[in-house]
Tab-separated table of C-alpha atoms in Angstrom:
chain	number	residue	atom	x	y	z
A	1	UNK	CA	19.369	27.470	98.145
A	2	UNK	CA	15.879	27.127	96.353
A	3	UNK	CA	15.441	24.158	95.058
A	4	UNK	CA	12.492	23.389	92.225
A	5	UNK	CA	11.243	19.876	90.654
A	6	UNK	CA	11.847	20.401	87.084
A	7	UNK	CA	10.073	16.543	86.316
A	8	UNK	CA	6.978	17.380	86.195
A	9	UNK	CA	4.801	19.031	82.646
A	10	UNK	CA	7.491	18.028	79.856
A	11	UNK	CA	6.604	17.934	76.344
A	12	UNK	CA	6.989	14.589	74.178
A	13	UNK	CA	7.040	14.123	70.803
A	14	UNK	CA	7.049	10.407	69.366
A	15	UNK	CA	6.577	12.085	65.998
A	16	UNK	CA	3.165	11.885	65.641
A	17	UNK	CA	2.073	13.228	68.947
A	18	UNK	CA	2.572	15.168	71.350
A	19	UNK	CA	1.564	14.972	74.513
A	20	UNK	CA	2.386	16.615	78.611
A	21	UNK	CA	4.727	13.987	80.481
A	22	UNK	CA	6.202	13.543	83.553
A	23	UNK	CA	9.861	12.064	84.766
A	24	UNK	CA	10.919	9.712	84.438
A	25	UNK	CA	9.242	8.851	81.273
A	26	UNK	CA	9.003	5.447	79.987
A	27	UNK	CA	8.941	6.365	75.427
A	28	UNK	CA	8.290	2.833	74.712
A	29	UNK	CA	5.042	2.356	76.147
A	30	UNK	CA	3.389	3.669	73.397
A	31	UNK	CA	5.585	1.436	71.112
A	32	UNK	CA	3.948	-2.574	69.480
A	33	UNK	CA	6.138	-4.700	70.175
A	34	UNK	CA	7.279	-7.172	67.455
A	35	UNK	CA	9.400	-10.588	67.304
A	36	UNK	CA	11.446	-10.070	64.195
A	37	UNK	CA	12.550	-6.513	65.639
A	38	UNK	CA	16.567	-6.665	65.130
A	39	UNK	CA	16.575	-5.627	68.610
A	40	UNK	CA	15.479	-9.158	69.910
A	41	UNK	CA	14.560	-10.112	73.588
A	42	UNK	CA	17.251	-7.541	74.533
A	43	UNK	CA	15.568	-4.549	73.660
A	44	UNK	CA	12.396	-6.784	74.847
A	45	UNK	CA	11.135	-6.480	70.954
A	46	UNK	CA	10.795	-2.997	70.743
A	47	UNK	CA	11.660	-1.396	67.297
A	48	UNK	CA	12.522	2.310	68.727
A	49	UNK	CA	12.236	5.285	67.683
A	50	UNK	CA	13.303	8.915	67.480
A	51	UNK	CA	11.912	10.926	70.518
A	52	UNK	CA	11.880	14.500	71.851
A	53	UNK	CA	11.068	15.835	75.141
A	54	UNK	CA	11.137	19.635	75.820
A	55	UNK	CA	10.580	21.869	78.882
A	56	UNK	CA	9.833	26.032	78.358
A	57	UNK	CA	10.954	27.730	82.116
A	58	UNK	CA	11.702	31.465	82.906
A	59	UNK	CA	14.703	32.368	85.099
A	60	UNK	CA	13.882	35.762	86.754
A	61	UNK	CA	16.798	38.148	87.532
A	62	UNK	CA	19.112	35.780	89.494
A	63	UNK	CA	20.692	39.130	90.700
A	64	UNK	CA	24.387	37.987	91.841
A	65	UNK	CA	23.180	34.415	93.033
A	66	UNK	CA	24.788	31.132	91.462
A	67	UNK	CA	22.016	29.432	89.334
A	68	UNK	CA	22.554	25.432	88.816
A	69	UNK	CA	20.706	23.380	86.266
């Protein structure tokens, strides 16, 4: 069995950007932090967000192998 590292060269969007990522892929570093998020101390004062990550591959002709994702 061939095994490949899908982690690495993912697209994010933060919806402004986008930008090439790798996984595991922390979205909230590029969030401010603020005290009167409703989140509090348990989401460590971040507000969130909506996020999208996104990876383009080619299978080739798998012939009459199993392919696993």
């Amino acid at each position: 069995m061939q095994r490949i590292d899908f982690n690495e060269s993912w697209e994010f969007f933060n919806g402004k950007d986008t930008m090439i990522v790798n996984l595991p892929h922390d979205a909230m570093l590029y969030e401010n932090r603020d005290r009167t998020n409703p989140s509090s101390g348990a989401g460590v004062y971040f507000g969130g967000n909506r996020y999208s990550y996104r990876k383009k591959f080619q299978i080739n002709d798998c012939g009459e192998k199993n392919l696993i994702l």
